[in-house]
Tab-separated table of C-alpha atoms and ligand atoms in Angstrom:
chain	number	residue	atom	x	y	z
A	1	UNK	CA	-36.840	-2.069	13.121
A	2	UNK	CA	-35.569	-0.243	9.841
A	3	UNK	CA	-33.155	-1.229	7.736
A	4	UNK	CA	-29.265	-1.079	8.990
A	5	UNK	CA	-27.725	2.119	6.980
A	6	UNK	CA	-24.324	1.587	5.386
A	7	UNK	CA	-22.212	5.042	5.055
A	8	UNK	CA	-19.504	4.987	2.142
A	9	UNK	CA	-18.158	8.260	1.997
A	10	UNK	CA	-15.957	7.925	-1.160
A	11	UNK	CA	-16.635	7.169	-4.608
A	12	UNK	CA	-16.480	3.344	-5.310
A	13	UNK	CA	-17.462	1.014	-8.119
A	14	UNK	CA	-21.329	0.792	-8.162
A	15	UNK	CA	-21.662	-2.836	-8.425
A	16	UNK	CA	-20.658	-2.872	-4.574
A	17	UNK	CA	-23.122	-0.092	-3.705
A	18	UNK	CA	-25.720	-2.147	-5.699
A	19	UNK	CA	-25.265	-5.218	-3.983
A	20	UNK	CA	-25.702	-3.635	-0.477
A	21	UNK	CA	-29.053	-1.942	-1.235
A	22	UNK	CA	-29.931	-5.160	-1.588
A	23	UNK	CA	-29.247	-5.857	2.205
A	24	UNK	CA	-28.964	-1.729	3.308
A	25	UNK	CA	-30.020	1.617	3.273
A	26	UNK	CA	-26.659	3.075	1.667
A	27	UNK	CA	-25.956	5.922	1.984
A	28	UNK	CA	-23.100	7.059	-0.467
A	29	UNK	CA	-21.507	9.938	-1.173
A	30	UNK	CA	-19.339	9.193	-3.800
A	31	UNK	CA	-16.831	11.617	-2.559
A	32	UNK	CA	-13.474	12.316	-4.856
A	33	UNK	CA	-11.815	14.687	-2.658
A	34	UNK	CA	-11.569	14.435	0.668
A	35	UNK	CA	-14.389	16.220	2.321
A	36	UNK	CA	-13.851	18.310	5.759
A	37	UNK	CA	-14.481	16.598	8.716
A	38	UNK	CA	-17.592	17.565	9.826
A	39	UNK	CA	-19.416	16.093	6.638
A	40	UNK	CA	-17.288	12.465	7.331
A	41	UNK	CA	-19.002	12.898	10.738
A	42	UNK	CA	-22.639	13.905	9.784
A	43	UNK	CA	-22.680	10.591	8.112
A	44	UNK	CA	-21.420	8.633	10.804
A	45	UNK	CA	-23.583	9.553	13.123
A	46	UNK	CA	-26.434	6.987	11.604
A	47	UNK	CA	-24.252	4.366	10.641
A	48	UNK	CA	-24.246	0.742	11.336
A	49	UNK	CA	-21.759	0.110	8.720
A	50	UNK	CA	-18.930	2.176	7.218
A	51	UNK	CA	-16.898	0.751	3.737
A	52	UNK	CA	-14.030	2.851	3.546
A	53	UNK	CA	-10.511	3.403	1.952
A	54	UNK	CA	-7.911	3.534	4.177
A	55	UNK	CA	-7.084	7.460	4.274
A	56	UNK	CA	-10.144	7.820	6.259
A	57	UNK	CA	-8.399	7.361	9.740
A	58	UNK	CA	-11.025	5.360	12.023
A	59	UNK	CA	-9.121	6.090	15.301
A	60	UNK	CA	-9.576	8.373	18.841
A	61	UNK	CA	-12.750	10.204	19.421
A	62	UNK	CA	-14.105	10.261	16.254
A	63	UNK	CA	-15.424	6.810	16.970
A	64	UNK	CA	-17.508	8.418	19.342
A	65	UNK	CA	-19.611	10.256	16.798
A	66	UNK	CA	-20.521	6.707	15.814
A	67	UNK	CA	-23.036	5.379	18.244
A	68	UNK	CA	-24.310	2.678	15.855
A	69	UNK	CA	-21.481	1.138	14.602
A	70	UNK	CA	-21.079	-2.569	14.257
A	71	UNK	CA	-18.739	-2.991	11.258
A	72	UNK	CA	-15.920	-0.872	9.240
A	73	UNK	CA	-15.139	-2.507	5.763
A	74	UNK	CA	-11.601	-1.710	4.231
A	75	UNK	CA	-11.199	-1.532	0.519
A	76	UNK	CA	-7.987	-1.887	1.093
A	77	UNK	CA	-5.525	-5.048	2.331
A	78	UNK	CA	-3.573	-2.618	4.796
A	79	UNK	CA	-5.261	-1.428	8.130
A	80	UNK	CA	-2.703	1.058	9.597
A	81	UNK	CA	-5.480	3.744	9.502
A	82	UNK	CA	-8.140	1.477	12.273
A	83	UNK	CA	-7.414	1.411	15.967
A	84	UNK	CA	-8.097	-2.353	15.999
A	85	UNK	CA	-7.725	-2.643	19.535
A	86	UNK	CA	-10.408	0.373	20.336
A	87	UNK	CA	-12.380	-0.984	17.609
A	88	UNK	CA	-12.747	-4.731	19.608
A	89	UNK	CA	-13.352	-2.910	22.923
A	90	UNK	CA	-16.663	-1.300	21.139
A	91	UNK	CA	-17.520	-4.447	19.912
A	92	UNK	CA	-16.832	-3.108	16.448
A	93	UNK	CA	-16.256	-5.761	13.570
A	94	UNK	CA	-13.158	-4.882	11.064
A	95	UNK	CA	-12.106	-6.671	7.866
A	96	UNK	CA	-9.858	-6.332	5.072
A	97	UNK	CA	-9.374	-6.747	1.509
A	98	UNK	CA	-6.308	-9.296	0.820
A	99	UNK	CA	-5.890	-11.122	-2.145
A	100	UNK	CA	-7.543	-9.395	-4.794
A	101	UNK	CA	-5.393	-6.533	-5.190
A	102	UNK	CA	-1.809	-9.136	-4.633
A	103	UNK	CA	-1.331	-9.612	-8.397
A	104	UNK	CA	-2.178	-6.063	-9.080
A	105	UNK	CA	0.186	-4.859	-6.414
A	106	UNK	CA	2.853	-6.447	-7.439
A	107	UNK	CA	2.534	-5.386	-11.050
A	108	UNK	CA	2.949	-1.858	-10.074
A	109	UNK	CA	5.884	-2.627	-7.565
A	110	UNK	CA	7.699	-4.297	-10.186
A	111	UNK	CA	7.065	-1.479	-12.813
A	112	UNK	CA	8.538	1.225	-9.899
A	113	UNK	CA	11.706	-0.856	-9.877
A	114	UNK	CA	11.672	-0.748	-13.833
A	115	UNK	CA	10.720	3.007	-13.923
A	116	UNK	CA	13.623	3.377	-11.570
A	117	UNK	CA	16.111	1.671	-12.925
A	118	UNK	CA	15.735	2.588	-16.366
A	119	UNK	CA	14.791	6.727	-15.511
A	120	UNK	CA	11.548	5.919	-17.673
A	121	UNK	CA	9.694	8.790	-16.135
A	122	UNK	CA	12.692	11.124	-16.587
A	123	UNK	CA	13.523	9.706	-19.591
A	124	UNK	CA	9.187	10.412	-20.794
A	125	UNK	CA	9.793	13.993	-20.087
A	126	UNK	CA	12.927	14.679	-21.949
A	127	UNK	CA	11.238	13.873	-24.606
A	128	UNK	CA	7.846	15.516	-24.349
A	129	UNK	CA	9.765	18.921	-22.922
A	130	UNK	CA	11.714	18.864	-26.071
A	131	UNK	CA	15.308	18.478	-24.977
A	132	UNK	CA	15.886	15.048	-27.081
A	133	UNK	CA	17.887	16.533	-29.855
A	134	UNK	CA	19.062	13.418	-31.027
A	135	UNK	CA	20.883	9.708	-30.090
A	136	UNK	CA	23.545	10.047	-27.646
A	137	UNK	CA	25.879	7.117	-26.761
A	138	UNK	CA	25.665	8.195	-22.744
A	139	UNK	CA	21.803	9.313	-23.076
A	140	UNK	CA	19.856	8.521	-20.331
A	141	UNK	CA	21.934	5.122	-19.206
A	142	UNK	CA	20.378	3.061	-16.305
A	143	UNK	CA	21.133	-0.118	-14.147
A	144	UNK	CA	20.415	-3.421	-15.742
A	145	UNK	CA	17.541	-5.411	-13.726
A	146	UNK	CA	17.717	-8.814	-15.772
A	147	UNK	CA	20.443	-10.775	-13.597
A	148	UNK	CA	20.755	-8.331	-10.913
A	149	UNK	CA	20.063	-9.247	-6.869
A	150	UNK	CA	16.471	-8.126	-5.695
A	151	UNK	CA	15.950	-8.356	-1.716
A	152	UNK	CA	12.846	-8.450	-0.761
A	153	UNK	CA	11.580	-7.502	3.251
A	154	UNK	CA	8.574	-8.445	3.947
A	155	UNK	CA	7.521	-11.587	2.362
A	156	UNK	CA	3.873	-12.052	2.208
A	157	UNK	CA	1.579	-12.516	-0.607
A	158	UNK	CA	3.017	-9.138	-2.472
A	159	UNK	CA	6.305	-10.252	-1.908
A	160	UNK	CA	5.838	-13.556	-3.081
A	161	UNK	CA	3.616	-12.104	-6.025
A	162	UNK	CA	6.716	-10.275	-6.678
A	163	UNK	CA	9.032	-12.529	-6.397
A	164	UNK	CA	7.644	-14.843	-9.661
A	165	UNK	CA	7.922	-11.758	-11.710
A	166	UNK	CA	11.690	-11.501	-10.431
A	167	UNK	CA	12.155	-14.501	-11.681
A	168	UNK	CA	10.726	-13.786	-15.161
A	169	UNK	CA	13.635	-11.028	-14.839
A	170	UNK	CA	16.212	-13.404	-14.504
A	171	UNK	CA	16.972	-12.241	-11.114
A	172	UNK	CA	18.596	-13.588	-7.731
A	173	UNK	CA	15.795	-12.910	-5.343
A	174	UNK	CA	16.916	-13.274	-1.578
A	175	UNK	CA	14.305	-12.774	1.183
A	176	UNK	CA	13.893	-11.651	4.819
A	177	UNK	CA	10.932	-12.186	7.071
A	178	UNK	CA	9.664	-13.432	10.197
A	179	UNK	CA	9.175	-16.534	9.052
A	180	UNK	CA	10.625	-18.463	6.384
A	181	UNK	CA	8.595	-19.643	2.763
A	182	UNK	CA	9.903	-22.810	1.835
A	183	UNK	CA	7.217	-23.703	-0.716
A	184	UNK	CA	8.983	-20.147	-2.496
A	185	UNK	CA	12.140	-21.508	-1.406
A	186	UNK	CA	11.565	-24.870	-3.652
A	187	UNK	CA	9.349	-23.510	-6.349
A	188	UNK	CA	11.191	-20.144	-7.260
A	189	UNK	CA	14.892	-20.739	-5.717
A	190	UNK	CA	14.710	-17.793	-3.408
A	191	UNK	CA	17.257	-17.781	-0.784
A	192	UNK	CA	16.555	-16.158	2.761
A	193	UNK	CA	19.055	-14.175	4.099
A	194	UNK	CA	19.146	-12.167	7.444
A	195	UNK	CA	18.218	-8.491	6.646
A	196	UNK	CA	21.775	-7.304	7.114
A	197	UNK	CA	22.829	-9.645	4.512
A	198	UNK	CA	20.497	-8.592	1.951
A	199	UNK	CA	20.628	-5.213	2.475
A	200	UNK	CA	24.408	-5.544	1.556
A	201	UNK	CA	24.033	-8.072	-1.342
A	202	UNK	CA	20.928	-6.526	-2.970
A	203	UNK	CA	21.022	-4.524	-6.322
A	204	UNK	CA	17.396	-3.434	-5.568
A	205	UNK	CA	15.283	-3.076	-2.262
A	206	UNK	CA	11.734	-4.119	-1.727
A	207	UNK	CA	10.570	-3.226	1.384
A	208	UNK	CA	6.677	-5.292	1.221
A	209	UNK	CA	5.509	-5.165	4.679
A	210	UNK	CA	1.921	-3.562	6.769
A	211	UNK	CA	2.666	-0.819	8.798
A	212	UNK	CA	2.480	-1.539	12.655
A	213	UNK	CA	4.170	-0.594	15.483
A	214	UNK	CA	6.793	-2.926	15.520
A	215	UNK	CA	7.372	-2.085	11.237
A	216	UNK	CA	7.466	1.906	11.885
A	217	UNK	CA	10.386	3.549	10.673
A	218	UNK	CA	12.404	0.819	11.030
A	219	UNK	CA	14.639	1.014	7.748
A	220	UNK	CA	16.611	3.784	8.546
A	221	UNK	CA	20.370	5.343	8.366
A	222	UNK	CA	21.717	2.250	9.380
A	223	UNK	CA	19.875	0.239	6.968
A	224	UNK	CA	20.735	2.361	4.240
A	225	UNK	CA	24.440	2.386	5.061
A	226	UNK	CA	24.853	-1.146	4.409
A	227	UNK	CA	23.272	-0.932	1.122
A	228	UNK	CA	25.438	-0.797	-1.962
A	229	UNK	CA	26.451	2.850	-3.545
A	230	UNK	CA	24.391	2.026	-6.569
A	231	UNK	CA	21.704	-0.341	-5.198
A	232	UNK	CA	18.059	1.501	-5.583
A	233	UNK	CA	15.272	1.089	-3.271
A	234	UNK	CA	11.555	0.999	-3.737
A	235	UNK	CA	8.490	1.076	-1.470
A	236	UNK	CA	4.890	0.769	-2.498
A	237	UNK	CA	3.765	-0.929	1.001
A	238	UNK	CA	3.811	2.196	3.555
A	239	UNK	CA	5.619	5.617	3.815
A	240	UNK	CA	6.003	5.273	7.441
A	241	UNK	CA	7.888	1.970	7.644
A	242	UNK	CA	10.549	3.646	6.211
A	243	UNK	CA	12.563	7.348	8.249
A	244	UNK	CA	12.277	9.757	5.129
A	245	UNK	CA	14.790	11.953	6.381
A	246	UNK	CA	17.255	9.220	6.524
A	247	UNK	CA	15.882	8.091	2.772
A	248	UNK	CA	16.152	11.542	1.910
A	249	UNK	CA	20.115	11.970	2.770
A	250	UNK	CA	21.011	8.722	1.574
A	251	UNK	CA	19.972	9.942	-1.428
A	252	UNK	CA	21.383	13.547	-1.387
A	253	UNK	CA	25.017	12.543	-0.321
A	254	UNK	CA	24.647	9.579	-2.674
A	255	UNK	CA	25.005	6.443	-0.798
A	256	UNK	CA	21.892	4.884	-2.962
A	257	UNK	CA	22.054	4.898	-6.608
A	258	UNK	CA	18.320	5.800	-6.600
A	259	UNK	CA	14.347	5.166	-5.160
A	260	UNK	CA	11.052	4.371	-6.388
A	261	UNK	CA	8.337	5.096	-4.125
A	262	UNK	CA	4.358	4.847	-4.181
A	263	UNK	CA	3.879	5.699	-0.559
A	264	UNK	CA	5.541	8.156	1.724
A	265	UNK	CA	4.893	9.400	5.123
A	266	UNK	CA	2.524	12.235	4.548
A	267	UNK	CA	0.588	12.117	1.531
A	268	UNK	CA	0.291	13.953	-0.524
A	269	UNK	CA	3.716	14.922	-0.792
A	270	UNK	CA	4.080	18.268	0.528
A	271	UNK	CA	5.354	20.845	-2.446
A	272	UNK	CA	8.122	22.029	-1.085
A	273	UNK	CA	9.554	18.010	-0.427
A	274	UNK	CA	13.172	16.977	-1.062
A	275	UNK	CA	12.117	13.947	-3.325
A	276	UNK	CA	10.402	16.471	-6.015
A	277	UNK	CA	13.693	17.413	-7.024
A	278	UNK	CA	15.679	14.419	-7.303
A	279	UNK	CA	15.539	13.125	-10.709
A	280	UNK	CA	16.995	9.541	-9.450
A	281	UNK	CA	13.992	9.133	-7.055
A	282	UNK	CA	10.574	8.122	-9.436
A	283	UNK	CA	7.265	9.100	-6.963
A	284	UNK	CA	3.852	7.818	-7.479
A	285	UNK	CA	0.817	8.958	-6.106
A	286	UNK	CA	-0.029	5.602	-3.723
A	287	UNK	CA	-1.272	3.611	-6.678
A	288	UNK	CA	-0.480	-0.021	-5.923
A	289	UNK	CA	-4.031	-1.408	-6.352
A	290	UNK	CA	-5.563	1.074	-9.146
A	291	UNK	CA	-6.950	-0.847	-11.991
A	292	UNK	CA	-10.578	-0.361	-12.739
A	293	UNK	CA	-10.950	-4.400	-12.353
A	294	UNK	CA	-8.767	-4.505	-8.898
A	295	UNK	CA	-11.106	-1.270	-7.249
A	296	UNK	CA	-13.912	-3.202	-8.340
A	297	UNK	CA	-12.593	-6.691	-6.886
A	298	UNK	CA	-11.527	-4.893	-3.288
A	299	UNK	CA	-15.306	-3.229	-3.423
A	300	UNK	CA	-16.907	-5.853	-3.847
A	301	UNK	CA	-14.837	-7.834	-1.181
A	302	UNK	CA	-15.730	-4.823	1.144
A	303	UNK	CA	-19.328	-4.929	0.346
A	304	UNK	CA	-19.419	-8.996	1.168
A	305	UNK	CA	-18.106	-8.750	4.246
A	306	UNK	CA	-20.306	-5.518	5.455
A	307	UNK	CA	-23.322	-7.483	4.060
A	308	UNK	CA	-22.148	-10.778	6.477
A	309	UNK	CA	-21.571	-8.623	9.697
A	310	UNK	CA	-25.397	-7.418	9.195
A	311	UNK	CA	-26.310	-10.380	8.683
A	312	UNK	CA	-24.856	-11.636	11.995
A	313	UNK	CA	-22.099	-13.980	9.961
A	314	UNK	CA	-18.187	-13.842	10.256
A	315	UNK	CA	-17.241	-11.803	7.815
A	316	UNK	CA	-14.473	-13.838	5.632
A	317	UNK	CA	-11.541	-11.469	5.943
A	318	UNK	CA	-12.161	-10.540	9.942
A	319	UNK	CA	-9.847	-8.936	11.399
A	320	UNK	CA	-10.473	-8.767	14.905
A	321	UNK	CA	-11.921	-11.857	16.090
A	322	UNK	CA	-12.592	-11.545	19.215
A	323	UNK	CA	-15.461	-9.036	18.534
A	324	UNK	CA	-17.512	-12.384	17.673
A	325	UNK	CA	-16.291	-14.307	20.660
A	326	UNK	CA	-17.626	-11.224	22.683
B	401	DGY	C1	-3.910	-1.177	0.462
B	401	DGY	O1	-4.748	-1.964	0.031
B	401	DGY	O2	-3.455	-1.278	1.607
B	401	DGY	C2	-3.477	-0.083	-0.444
B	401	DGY	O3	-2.249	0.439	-0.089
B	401	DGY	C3	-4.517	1.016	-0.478
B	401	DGY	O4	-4.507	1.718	0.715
């Protein structure tokens, strides 16, 4: 028998495609751009392992241009874009890559909320364009974050992650979740609250959580309604947790004081999108885990547990376990 193949269609770090030669034929692609569908294909059809990131969407009938599958390796923590449940029925192992990218995560959620609250993009291009003609006593004022109430939905390792650099801030951090975190509760004095509650007591709102069906679109007009006229709210989990349209005319009629967003619910933003003119709403281009050393981290990761499923071992971040009951 010949060695498995391992397809990676995009361009990762090459320490991960290095350490699966040495268990693999790989073959990589190293693909920037998105490719058309019919390459993604040609290179499934001879794999028994796929690494991917997650905007290559691993559901429906393209798994059946993938006779030889056994395993499909996330670089990423989230999993919205696998049909899990399809996946197991084909005996198909699927894993993850949490942890690596929390700290890193968080980082960049906490700068949104910063960039936000302070207009630091808008206030970046005043400056480059020209217009800053001089000190102005009302120039570019923003919403204090030191001391102010952060709420926090979704309370996993991101949230917690965030949550310590809240309290570097100075601020009241209240929490809502399925479950509750005492060990936070103790160690950082968060407070959990029922969502309604936070939503109205929150200066700022972090939504944190994975995109599933029960999580889809459900912050929405009525959520926004009960949040403060001047509270801001910021996303860098998943687009489609939140109803942009709702988002979008909380924001137009002013019922928000403002948004900063990494993900949204098509991306890339289409040009012609509401959000590209709103100077109060700061966008980013789904960045949450981009650091050189936190690509190469969730590669790696990736690569380990592709290398264990071909080896016949549990991969360490399964996520469908049954596949090795089968
Ligand atoms: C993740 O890891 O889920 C990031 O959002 C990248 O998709």
């Amino acid at each position: 028998m010949g060695r498995p193949v391992v397809f990676i269609p995009d361009k990762v770090p090459e320490e991960a495609v290095r350490y699966l030669e040495t268990v693999a034929e790989v073959d990589y692609r190293a693909w920037e751009e998105l490719p058309g569908e019919a390459k993604f294909l040609q290179g499934l059809e001879r794999a028994d392992g796929l690494l991917v990131y997650s905007r290559h969407k691993l559901k429906g009938p393209v798994l059946d241009r993938a006779p030889r599958l056994k395993g499909v390796c996330n670089i990423a923590v989230g999993y919205d874009n696998l049909d899990l449940e399809e996946l197991t029925r084909r005996g198909i192992a699927a894993t993850n890559t949490p942890d690596v990218l929390t700290e890193t995560t968080a980082d960049l959620a906490f700068g949104l909320l910063l960039a936000a609250a302070r207009r630091i993009p808008e206030a970046d291009h005043y400056v480059k364009s020209g217009q800053w003609k001089g000190w102005l006593p009302s120039l570019m004022l923003g919403k204090d974050v030191h001391g102010a109430v952060l709420g926090i939905i979704g309370y996993g390792r991101i949230g917690s992650a965030i949550a310590r650099r809240a309290n570097g801030f100075g601020m009241k951090v209240l929490y809502s979740n399925l479950e509750r975190v005492p060990r936070d509760e103790a160690a950082l004095g968060i407070e959990y609250a029922a969502m309604e509650e936070l939503l109205g007591r929150s200066d700022y709102v972090l939504v944190q959580v994975p995109l599933t069906p029960s999580t889809a679109g459900f912050i929405g007009e009525r959520e926004f309604s009960m949040m403060k006229p001047d509270a801001y709210f910021i996303n860098a989990s998943r687009g489609a947790v939140v109803q942009e349209e709702a988002l979008v005319k909380a924001l137009a009629e002013g019922r928000i004081g403002g948004a900063g967003l990494d993900v949204f619910e098509r991306e890339p933003l289409p040009p012609d999108h509401p959000f590209l003119s709103m100077p109060r709403v700061v966008t980013l281009p789904h960045m949450g885990s981009a650091t050189r050393q936190t690509r190469a981290a969730m590669a790696m990761k990736a690569a380990v547990n592709m290398a264990a499923i071909l080896q016949g071992k549990r991969p360490e971040n399964l996520l469908n376990g049954q596949v090795w009951k089968q």
